[in-house]
Every structure is written in C-alpha cells, then in structure tokens.
Short mmCIF file of C-alpha atoms in Angstrom, two decimals:
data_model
loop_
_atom_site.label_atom_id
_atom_site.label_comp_id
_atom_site.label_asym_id
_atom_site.label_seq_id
_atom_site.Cartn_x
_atom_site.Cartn_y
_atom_site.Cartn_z
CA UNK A 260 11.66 -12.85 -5.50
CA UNK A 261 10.75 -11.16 -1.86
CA UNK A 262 13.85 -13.20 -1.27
CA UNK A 263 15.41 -13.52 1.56
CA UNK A 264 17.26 -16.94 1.21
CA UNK A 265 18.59 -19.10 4.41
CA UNK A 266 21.33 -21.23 3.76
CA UNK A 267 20.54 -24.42 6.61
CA UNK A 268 24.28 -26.16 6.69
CA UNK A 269 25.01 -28.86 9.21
CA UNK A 270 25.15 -26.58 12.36
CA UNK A 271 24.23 -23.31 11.21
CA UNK A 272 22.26 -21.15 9.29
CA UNK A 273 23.40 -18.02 7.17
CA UNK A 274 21.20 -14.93 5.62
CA UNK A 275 21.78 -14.34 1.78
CA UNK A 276 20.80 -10.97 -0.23
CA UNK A 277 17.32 -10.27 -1.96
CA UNK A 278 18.23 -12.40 -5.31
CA UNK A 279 15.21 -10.80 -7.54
CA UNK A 280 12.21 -8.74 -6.43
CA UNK A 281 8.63 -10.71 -7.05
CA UNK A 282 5.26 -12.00 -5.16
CA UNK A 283 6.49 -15.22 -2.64
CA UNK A 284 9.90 -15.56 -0.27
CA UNK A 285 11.96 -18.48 -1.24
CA UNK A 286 11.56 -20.33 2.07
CA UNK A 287 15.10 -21.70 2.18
CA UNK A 288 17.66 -23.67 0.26
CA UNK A 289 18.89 -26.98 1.74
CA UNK A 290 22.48 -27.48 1.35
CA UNK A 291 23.04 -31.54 2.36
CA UNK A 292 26.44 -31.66 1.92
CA UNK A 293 28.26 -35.00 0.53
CA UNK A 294 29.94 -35.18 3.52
CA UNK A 295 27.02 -34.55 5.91
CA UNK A 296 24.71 -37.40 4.10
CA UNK A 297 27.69 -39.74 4.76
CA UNK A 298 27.58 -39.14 8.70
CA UNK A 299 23.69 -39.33 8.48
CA UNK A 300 24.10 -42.87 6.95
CA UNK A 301 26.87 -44.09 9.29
CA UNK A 302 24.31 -42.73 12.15
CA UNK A 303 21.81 -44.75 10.91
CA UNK A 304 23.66 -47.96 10.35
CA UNK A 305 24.77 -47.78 14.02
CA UNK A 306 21.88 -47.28 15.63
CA UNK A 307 19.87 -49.32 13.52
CA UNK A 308 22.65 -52.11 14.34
CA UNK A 309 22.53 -51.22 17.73
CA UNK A 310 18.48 -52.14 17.75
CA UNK A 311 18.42 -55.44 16.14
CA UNK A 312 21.56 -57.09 16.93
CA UNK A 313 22.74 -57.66 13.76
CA UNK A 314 24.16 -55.97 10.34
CA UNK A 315 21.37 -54.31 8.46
CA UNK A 316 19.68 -55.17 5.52
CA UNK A 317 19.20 -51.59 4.64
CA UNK A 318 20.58 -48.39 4.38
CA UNK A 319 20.02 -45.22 4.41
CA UNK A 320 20.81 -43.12 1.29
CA UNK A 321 20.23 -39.98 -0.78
CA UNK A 322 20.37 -35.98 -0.38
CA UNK A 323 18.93 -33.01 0.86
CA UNK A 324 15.70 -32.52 3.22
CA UNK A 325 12.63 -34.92 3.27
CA UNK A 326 12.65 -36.53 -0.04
CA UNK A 327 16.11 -36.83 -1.50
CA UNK A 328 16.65 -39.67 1.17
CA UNK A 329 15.29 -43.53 1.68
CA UNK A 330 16.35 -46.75 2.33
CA UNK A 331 17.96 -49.24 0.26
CA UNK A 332 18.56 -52.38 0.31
CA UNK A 333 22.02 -53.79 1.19
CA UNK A 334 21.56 -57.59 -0.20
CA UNK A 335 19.42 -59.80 -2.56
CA UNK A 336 16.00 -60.64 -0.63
CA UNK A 337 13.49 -63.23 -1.61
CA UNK A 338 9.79 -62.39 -1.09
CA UNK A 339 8.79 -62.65 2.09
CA UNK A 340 11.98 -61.64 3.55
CA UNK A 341 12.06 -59.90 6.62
CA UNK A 342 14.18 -56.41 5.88
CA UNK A 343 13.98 -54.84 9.60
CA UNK A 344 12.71 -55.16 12.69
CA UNK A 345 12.19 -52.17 14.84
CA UNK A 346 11.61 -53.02 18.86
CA UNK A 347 8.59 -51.54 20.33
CA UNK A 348 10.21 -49.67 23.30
CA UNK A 349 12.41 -47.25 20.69
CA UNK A 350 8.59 -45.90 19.21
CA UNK A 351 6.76 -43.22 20.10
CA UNK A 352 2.87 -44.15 20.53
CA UNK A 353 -0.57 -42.44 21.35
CA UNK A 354 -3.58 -44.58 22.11
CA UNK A 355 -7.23 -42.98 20.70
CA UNK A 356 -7.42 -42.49 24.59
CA UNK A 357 -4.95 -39.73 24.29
CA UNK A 358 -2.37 -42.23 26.28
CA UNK A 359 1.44 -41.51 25.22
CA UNK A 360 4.04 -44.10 25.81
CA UNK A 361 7.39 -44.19 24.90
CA UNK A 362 9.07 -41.04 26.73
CA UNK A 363 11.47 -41.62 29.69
CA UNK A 364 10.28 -37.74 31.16
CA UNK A 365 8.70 -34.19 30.44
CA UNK A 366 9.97 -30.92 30.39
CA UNK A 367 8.32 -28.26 32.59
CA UNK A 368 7.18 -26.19 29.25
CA UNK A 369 4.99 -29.91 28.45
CA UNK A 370 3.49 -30.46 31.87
CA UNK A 371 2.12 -27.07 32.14
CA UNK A 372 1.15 -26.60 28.52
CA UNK A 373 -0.41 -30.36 28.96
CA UNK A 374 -0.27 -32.12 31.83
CA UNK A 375 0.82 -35.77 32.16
CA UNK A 376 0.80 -37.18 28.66
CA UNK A 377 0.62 -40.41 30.17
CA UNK A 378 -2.68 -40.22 31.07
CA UNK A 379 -5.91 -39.69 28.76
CA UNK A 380 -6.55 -36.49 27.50
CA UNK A 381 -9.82 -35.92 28.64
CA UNK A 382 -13.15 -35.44 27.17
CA UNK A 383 -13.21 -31.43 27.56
CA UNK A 384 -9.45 -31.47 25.15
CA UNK A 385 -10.60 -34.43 23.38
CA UNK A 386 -13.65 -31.93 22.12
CA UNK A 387 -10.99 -29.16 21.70
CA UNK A 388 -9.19 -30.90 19.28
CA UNK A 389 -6.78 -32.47 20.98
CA UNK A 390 -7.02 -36.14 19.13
CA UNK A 391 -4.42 -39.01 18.89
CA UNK A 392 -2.47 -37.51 16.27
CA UNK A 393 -1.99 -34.20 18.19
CA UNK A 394 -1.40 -35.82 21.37
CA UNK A 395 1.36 -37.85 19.34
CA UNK A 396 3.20 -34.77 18.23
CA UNK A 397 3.24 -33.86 21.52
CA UNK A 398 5.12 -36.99 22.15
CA UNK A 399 7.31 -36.06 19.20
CA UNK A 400 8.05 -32.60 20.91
CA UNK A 401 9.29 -33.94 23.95
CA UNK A 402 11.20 -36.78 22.01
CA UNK A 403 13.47 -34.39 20.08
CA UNK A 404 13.47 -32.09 23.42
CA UNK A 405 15.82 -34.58 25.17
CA UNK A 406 12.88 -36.89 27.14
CA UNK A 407 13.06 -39.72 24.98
CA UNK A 408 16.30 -41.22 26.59
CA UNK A 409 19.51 -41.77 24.72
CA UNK A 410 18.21 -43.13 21.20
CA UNK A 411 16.12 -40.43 20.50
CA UNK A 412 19.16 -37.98 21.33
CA UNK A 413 20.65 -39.85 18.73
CA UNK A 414 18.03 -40.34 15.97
CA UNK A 415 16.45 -36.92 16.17
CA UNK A 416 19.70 -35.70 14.00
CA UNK A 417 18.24 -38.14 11.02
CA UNK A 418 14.93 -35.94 11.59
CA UNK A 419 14.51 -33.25 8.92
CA UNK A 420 15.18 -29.66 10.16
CA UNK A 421 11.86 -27.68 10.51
CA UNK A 422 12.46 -25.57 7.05
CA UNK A 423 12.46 -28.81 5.13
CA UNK A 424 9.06 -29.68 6.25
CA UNK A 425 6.53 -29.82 3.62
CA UNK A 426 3.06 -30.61 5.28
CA UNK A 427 0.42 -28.25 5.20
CA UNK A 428 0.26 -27.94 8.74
CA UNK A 429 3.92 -26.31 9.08
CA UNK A 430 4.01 -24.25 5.96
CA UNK A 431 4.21 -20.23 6.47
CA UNK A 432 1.31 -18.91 5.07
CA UNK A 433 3.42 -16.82 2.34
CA UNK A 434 4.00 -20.23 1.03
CA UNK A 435 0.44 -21.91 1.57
CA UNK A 436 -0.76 -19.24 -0.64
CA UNK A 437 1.56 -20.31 -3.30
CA UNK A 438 -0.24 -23.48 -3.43
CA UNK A 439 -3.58 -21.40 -4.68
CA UNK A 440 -5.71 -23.65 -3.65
CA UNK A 441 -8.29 -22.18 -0.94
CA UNK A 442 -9.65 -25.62 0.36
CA UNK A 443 -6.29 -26.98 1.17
CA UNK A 444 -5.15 -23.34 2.54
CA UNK A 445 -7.52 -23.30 4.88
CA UNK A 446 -7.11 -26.58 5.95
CA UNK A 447 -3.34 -25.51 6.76
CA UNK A 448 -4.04 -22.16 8.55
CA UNK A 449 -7.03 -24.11 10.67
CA UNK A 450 -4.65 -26.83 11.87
CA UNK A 451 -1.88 -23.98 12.94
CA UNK A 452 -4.37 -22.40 15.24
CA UNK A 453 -6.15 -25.04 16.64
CA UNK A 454 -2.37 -26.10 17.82
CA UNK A 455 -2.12 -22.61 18.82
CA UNK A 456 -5.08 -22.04 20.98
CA UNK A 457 -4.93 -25.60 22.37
CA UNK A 458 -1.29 -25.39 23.61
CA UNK A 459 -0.78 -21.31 23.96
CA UNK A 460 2.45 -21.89 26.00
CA UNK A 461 3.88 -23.40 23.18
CA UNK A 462 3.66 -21.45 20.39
CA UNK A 463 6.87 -20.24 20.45
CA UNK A 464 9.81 -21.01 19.15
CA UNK A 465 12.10 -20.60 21.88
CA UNK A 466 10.29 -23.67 24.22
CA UNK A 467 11.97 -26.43 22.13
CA UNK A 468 15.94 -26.82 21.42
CA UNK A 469 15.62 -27.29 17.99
CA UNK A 470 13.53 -24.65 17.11
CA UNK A 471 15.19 -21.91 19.35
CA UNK A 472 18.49 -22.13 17.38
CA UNK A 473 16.94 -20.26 14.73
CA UNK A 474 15.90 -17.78 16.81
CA UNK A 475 19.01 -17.56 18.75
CA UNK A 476 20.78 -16.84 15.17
CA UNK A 477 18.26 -14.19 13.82
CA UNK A 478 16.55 -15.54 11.46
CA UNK A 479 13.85 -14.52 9.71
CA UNK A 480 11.03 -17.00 12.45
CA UNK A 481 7.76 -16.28 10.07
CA UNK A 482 9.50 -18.85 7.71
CA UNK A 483 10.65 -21.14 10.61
CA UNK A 484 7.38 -23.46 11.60
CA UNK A 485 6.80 -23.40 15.74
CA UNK A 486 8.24 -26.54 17.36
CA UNK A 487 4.57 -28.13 17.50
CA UNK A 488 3.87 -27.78 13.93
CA UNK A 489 6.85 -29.10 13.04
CA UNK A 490 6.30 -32.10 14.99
CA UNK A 491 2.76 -32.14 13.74
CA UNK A 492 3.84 -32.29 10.09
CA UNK A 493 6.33 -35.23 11.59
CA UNK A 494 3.62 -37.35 12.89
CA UNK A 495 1.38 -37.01 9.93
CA UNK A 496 3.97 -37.73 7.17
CA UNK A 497 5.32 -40.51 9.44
CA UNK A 498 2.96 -42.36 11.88
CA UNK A 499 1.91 -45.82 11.33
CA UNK A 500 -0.84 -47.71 12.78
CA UNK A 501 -0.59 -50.55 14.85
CA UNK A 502 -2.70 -54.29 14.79
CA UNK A 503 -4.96 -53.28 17.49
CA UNK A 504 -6.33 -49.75 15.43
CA UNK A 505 -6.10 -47.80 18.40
CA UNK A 506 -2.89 -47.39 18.83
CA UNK A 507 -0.76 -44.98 16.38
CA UNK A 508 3.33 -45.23 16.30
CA UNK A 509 6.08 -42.93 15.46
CA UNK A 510 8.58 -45.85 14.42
CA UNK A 511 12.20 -44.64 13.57
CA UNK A 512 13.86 -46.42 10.86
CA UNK A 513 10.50 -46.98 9.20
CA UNK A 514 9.64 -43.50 8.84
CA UNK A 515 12.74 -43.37 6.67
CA UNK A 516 10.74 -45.19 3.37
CA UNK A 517 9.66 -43.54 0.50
CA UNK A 518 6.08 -43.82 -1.15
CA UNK A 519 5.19 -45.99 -3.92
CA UNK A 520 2.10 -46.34 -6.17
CA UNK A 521 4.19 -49.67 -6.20
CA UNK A 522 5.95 -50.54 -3.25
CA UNK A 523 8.31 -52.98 -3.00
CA UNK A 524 7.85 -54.02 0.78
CA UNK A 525 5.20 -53.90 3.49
CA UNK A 526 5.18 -53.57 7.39
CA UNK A 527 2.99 -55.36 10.69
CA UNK A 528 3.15 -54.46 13.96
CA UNK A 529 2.56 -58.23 15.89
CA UNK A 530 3.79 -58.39 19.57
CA UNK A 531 4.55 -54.79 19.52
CA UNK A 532 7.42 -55.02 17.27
CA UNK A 533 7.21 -53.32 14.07
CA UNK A 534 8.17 -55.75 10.89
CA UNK A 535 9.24 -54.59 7.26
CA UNK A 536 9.18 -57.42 5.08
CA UNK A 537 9.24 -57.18 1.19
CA UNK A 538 6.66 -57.94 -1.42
CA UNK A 539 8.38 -59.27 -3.82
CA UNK A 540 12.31 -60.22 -4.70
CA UNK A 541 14.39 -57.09 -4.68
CA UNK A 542 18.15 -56.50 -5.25
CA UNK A 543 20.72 -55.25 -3.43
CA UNK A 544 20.51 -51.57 -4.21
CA UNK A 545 17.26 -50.97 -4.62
CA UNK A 546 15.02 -48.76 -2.85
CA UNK A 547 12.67 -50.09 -0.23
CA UNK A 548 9.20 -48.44 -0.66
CA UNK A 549 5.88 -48.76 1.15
CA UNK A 550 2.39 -47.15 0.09
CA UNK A 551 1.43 -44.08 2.43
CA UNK A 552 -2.08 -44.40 1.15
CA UNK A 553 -3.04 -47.74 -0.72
CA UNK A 554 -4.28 -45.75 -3.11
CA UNK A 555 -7.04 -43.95 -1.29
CA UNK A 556 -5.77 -40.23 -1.70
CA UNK A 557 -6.08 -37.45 -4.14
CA UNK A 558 -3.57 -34.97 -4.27
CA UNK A 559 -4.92 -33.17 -2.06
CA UNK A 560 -5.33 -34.85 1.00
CA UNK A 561 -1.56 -36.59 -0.17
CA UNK A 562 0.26 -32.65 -0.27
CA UNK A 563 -1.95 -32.05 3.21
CA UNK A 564 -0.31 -35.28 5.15
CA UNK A 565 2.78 -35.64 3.61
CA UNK A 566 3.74 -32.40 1.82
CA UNK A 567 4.21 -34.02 -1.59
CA UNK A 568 2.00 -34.82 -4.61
CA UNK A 569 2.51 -37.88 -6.85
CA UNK A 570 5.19 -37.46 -9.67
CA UNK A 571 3.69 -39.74 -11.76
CA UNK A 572 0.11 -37.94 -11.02
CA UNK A 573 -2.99 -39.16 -9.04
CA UNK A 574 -5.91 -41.03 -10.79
CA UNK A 575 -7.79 -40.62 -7.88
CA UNK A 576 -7.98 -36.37 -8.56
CA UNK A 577 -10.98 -37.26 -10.34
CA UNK A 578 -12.82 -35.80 -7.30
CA UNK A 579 -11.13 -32.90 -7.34
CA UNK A 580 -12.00 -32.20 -10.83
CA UNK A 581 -15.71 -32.66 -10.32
CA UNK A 582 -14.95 -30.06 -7.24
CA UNK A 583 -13.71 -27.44 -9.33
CA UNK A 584 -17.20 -27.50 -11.51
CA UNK A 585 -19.07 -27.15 -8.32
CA UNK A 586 -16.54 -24.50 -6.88
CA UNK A 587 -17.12 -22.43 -10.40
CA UNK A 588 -20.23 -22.73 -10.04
CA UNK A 589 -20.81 -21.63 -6.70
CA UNK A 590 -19.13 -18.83 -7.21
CA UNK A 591 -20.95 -17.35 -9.96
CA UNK A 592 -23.98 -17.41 -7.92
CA UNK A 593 -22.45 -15.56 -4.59
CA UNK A 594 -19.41 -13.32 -6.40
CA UNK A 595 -20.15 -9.89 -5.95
CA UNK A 596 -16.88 -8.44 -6.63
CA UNK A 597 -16.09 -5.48 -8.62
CA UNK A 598 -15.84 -5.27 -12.55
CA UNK A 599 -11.85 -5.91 -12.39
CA UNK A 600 -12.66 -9.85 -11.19
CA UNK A 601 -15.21 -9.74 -14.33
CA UNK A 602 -13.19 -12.36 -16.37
CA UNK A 603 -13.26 -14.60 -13.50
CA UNK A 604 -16.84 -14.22 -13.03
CA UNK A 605 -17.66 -14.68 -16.51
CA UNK A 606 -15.78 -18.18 -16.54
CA UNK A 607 -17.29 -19.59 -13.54
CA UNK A 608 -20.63 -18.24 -15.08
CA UNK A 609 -19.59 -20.44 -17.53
CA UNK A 610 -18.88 -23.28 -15.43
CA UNK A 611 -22.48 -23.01 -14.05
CA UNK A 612 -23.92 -23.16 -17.58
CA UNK A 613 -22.25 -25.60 -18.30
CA UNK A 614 -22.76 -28.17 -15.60
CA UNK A 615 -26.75 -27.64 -15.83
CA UNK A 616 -26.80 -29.07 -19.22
CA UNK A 617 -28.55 -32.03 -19.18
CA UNK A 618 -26.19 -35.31 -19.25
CA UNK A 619 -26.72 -38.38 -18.59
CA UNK A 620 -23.91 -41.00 -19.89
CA UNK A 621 -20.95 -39.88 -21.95
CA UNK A 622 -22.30 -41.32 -25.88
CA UNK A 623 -20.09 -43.22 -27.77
CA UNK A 624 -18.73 -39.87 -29.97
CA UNK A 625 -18.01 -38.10 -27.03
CA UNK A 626 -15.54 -40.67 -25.79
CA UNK A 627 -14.19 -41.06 -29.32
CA UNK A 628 -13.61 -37.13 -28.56
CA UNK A 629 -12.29 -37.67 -25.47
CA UNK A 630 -9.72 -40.51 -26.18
CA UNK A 631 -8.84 -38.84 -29.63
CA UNK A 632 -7.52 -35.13 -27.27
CA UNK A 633 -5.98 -37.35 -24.82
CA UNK A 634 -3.94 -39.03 -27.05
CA UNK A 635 -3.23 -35.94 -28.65
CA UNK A 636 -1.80 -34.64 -25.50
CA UNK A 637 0.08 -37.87 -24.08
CA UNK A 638 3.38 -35.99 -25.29
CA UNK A 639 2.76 -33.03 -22.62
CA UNK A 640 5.54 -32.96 -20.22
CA UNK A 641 2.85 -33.25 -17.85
CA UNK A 642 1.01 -36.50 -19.40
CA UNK A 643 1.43 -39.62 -17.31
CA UNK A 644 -1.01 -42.62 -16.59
CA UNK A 645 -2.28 -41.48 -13.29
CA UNK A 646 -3.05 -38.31 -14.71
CA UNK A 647 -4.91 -39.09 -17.69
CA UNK A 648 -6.60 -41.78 -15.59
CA UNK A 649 -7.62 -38.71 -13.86
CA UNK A 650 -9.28 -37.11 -16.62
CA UNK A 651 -10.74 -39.53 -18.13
CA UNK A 652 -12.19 -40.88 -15.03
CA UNK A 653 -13.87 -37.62 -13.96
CA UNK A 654 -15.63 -37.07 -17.75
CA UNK A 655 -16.86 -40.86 -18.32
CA UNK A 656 -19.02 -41.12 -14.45
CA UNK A 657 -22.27 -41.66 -15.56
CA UNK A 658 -23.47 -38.82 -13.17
CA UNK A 659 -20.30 -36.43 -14.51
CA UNK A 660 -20.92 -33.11 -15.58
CA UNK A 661 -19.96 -31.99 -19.73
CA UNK A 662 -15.98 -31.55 -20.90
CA UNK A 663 -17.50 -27.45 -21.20
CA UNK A 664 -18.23 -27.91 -17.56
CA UNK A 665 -14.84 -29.02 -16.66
CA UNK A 666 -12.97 -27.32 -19.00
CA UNK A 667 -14.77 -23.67 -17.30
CA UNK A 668 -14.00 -24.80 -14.22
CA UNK A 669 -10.64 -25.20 -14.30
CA UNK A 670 -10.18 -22.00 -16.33
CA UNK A 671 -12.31 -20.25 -13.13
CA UNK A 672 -9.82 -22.20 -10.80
CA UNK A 673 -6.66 -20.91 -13.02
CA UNK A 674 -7.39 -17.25 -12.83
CA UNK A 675 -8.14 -17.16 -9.24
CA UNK A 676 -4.66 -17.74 -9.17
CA UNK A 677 -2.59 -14.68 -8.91
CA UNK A 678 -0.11 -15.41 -11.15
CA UNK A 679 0.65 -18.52 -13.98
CA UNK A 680 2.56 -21.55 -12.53
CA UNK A 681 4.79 -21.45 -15.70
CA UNK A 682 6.09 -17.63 -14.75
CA UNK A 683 6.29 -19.41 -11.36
CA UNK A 684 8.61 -22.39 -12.00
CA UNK A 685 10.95 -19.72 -14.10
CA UNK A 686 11.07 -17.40 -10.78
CA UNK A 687 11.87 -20.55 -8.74
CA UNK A 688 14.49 -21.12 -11.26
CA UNK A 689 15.98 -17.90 -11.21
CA UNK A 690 16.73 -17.44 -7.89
CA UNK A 691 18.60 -20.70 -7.28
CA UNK A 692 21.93 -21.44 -8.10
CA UNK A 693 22.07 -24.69 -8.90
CA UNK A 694 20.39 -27.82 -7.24
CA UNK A 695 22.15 -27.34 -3.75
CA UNK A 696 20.43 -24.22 -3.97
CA UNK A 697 16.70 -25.45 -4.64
CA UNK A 698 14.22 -24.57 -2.36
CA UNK A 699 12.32 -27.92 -1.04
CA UNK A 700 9.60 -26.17 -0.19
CA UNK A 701 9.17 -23.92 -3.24
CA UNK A 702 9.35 -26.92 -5.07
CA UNK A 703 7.00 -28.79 -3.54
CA UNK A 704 4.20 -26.16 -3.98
CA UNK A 705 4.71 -26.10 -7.49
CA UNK A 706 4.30 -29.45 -8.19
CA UNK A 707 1.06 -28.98 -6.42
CA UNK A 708 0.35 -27.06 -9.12
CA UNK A 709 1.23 -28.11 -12.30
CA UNK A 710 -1.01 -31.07 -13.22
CA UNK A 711 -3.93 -29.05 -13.91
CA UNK A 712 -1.76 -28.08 -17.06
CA UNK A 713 -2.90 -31.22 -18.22
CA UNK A 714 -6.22 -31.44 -17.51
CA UNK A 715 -6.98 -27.38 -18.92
CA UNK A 716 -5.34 -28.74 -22.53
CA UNK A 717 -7.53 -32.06 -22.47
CA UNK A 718 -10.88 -30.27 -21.64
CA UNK A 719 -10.71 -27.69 -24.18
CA UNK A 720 -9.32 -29.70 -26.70
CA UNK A 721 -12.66 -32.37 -25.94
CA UNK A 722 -15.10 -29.12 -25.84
CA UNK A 723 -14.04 -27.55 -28.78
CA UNK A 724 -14.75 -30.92 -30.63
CA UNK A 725 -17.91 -31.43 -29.18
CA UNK A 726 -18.58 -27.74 -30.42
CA UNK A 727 -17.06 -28.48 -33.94
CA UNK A 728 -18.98 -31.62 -34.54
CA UNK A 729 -22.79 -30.01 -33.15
CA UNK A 730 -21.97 -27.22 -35.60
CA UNK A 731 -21.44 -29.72 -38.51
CA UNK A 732 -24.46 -32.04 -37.35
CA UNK A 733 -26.76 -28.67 -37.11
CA UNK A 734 -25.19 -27.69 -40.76
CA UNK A 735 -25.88 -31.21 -42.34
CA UNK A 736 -29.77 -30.43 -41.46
#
C-alpha cells in the first residue's frame, strides 16, 4: 500500500510507516477506544436528558467512526410508542429560500465567504449552486465552529471526525478512484468544486477548528476533507425533511439511527418538534432503525448520500445493470485508444452486439435458464435477496436487453477497473492489524464494489446456457 496510515485517537492524531507498497493510500484507521465510546454514550444520555426532561428511551451504542454506532433501545415499547422527542430550537434548518435558522452567530470567515445566512441566498447563488442543502452545511460549519450556542459545543464531539466520513462529496480523490466507477466519481469531484468555487475563502482547512487540528499536527491534508465538505457529507447522510417540504433539518439525536431495508421506527416533524416513534413492538436492546430511502435508491445514489451501500444488496441496482450495457456499448462506438485497451474494446464490442439482438420478452426457457444459474449461485458469499432481486429484475423487463448483453457489459465495466476487487480486499487486509486498525473508508469503497461479483457469475452462467441449448436446438435440425 502507498500507505501512509493516521492513527485518529481521542485528541490526537499520529503518523505510522509505509506498511506495504501498492496502487491506493489507506486513508486512516479509526481507533474508538472502549473507553472513549463509553464517554460518547454518557455525552449523549446527558444531553439528550437535558432536552426532553426526562430519562431516555434510547441510547447510544457501538464502535468506531460512522457506522459502528446507533441507538438502542433502553426499555420494552409497544407500537406506536413515542422513543424521542427532539425540540425544534436544538436543529439546524435551511428553508428552499436559502433561509438558515438555528445559529446563535457567525464567524467573520462565514460572513465574508457568505453573507448573512439568515437571509435568502439570492437568485444569482441560487443559479451558482448554492441550494438548500449547501446552504445547510453552511449552517453545519458554523455549528461545529462554536456559533451554535452551548449544545452544539457539546454535541459536535458525538459528530464523526472528518476522516471517518464516507460520502462521495468528502472523499480524496485517491480514494474515489478506488470506487472505479466513473459516473459516481465524477459526481464526487463535481460537488468538491462547485463548494470550492462557490465559497473560495473557505477551502481551507485552517478556517474551521476542527479541521485546522490536522493541519496544526502535520498531517498528511490531501486525505483530510476541507471543513465544507465535511459538513456537506454531514448534511447529506443526516438531514431530514420537515411537514411543510420546504424546510430541511439537521436534528441531533436523530441523525444518530442506522438504516434499515426494515426499520423498526419512524419520525414527524408536527409543531416543529421532531418525533421518533416505533413501528412496531421492540425490546429493550434492540436497535432503533429508520429507512434513509424508502426504498427508492440504488447503490449508487445510496454510497453518493450516505457513503455506504446495502449489506444485504440493493434490488433496486437493476438500473444500474441496464447502465452498464449502454455504457459498453457506448464505448465501443467512441474508444479510440491504443491496441493495449484492445481487450476492453473487444468486450464492450461485445456488449454492443449483444444488446442489438432483437428481444422482446424473456421466453419461458430463458427464465428456466435464468432461475436454474441463480440458484446455482445462491451459495456465493455475495448471494443475498436484494441482490438476486437485482439480477433477475434487470434480465426479465420486457424491454431488457439479452443475459450476453449483460454479462459483456459487466465484463467491459470489470476491466476498466485497474485492478480485481479480490487482490483489493487482500491489500486492505494486509495492511491492517486487526479490526481497530480497519480503515472505514477503505472499507467502504470496497463494498461498493463487490456485488458485481455476483451479477458477472449469474450472467455468464445464463449466457453460456442460452449458447449450449441454441447449439443443441440447431444440432437436433
């Protein structure tokens, strides 16, 4: 690995020696200390006691970073049940206007970058880019800068640190390669410079507190996201809307849950106040989840907001598949690259062949095909539901293109990638040593990764039986 590994403890951060040469930097390695989660948790409690008046009904447990914590619950609750109540003068909001309440003050650095954040934005910045949710990180900035009044000096030390953020929008590019996938690499670089040339001033990492510690202590800044993309990736992971869908909140406590497919509890936002209430009847212990998306996100657009894909997969990546025919395809027409990207060529060649033969819908042996190589491949390590779901969904549209067509495509998409996700996770695994050591953000590009492990095996294995059984039809005559 390029490795240069930071070690982030509670109050400091150390620089570690080059652990094995390869292509990528391991971005950091988290160390959440037993001792450190406790305090977190105690914070929490109190200030969370401190809000509504009374004990709370959750708590906040688990590890390192972004997502080795969420909130449990501390008793049995029926259905219904209200679990918290957060006040609306502790959030953080931005109206469509560009209007931010919530902050008690600016710094200088904010009302020269841009202007009075009370006040709407303007249709000149509004044109610029400067929309709700940038206007809201803006909010964030100043929040966890000290103008957000006592609580927020408080509950900004339950925020992750910048290196733990996972968001497109506040990766370093050596890592938003890593996720070798151009559409959602571009959306990443694109949203770091529209921040950059709409708030110059601020594109630095000594203008905010948290930020300038790193700077102050030499580290390595390229892997250190500026203050404002950090808060960016904050707002998108963690924003909720309100009842009147103009308004958008940054709502501590409830940015705490974790996503579920699932979830076990809900959230409204009548009179101002935002309520969690569950969905069904949940024990004392268990986790209190929420759904990010309601089910409207491919992994994509998921790893882009929140920096995190699905472990159980995404059925809705169906549209991603159909993507990588037309992406294979497109390139075969317009590649004019030399004869060492030949094999890459040849496959998206492929891909375009492919998707031009004439289909209309799937016939009843070529779903017999297709169920008979997904159950063949339901003991992958990467088989779940979602992601066969997935699959299946993308090759049974009436207006799909052929299993050759998909199968080429994601063979084009694979060898645009520099190297194999499997020699990947074994790098990633080398140069850790052991979980305190793992590299959040490493990880999470990964597992961007790996389900198209899945899909590759299913296509070819439903191709090559389409092949097989045309060859013994055309024999038989």
């Amino acid at each position: 690995l390029n490795c240069t590994m930071l070690v982030f403890g509670a109050a400091c951060l150390l620089s570690a020696p080059s652990l094995a040469p390869a292509k990528f930097s391991r971005a950091t390695a988290a160390v959440m200390s037993s001792a450190r989660a406790d305090a977190q948790a105690a914070l929490f409690d109190m200030l969370l006691r401190q809000a509504e008046g009374r004990p709370p009904r959750v708590t906040l447990q688990g590890g390192r970073g972004e997502s080795g914590r969420g909130l449990f619950s501390t008793a049995d609750l029926d259905a219904g049940e209200e679990i918290l109540r957060v006040p609306s003068e502790l959030c953080l909001t931005a109206h469509r206007s560009g209007v931010i309440g919530g902050l008690i003050g600016q710094t200088d650095a904010m009302v020269d970058a841009a202007g009075d954040l009370r006040d709407e934005v303007g249709e000149e910045a509004f044109n610029q880019g400067a929309t709700w949710d940038v206007r809201l990180a803006l909010a964030v900035f100043e929040a966890t800068a000290g103008c957000g009044g006592p609580f927020w000096d408080e509950y900004r030390r339950l925020l992750p640190l910048p290196p733990f953020a996972t968001a497109a929008a506040s990766l370093p590019p050596v890592l938003l390669e890593e996720l070798q996938d151009p559409v959602l690499q571009k959306r990443g670089l694109a949203k770091d410079a529209l921040l950059r040339e709409l708030y110059p001033s601020l594109a630095t990492h000594s203008v905010h507190p948290v930020t300038s510690s790193y700077a102050a202590m030499d580290a390595p800044l390229e892997l250190v996201p500026l203050p404002l993309q950090w808060t960016y990736s904050l707002v998108v992971s963690r924003c909720f809307a309100m009842a009147d869908e103009d308004t958008f909140a940054f709502v501590p406590f409830l940015d705490m849950c974790q996503h579920s497919a699932s979830p076990s509890a809900n959230f409204t936002s009548s009179d101002g106040d935002f309520v969690l209430s569950t969905l069904r009847r949940m024990q004392a212990g268990e986790a209190v989840t929420i759904s990010y998306d309601g089910d409207a996100y491919d992994s994509r657009r998921m790893f882009e907001l929140y920096g995190f894909v699905p472990a159980h997969g995404n059925a809705r990546d169906a549209q991603l598949l159909s993507a990588a025919v037309a992406e294979a395809a497109a390139a075969a027409t317009t590649s004019s690259a030399p004869s060492d990207t030949l094999r890459d060529r040849s496959a998206a060649a492929a891909a375009a062949a492919a998707a031009t033969t004439e289909r209309s819908e799937m016939d009843v042996t070529a779903l017999q095909l297709l169920l008979r190589a997904m159950d063949a491949h339901r003991d992958s390590a990467h088989a779940t539901p979602a992601r066969l779901a997935a699959v299946f969904d993308a090759l049974t549209e009436p207006a799909s293109s052929s299993p050759e067509a998909f199968y080429h495509g994601v063979c084009w998409q694979r060898q645009e990638w520099p190297t194999a996700i499997d020699d990947d996770l074994q790098e990633a695994l080398a140069g850790q040593r052991g979980e305190a050591d793992r590299d959040q953000r490493v990880d999470a590009v990964l597992s961007y990764r790996r389900a198209c492990q899945l899909r590759r095996a299913i296509f070819r294995s439903t191709s090559s039986s389409r092949r097989a059984a045309r060859s013994a039809m055309a024999g038989c005559h």
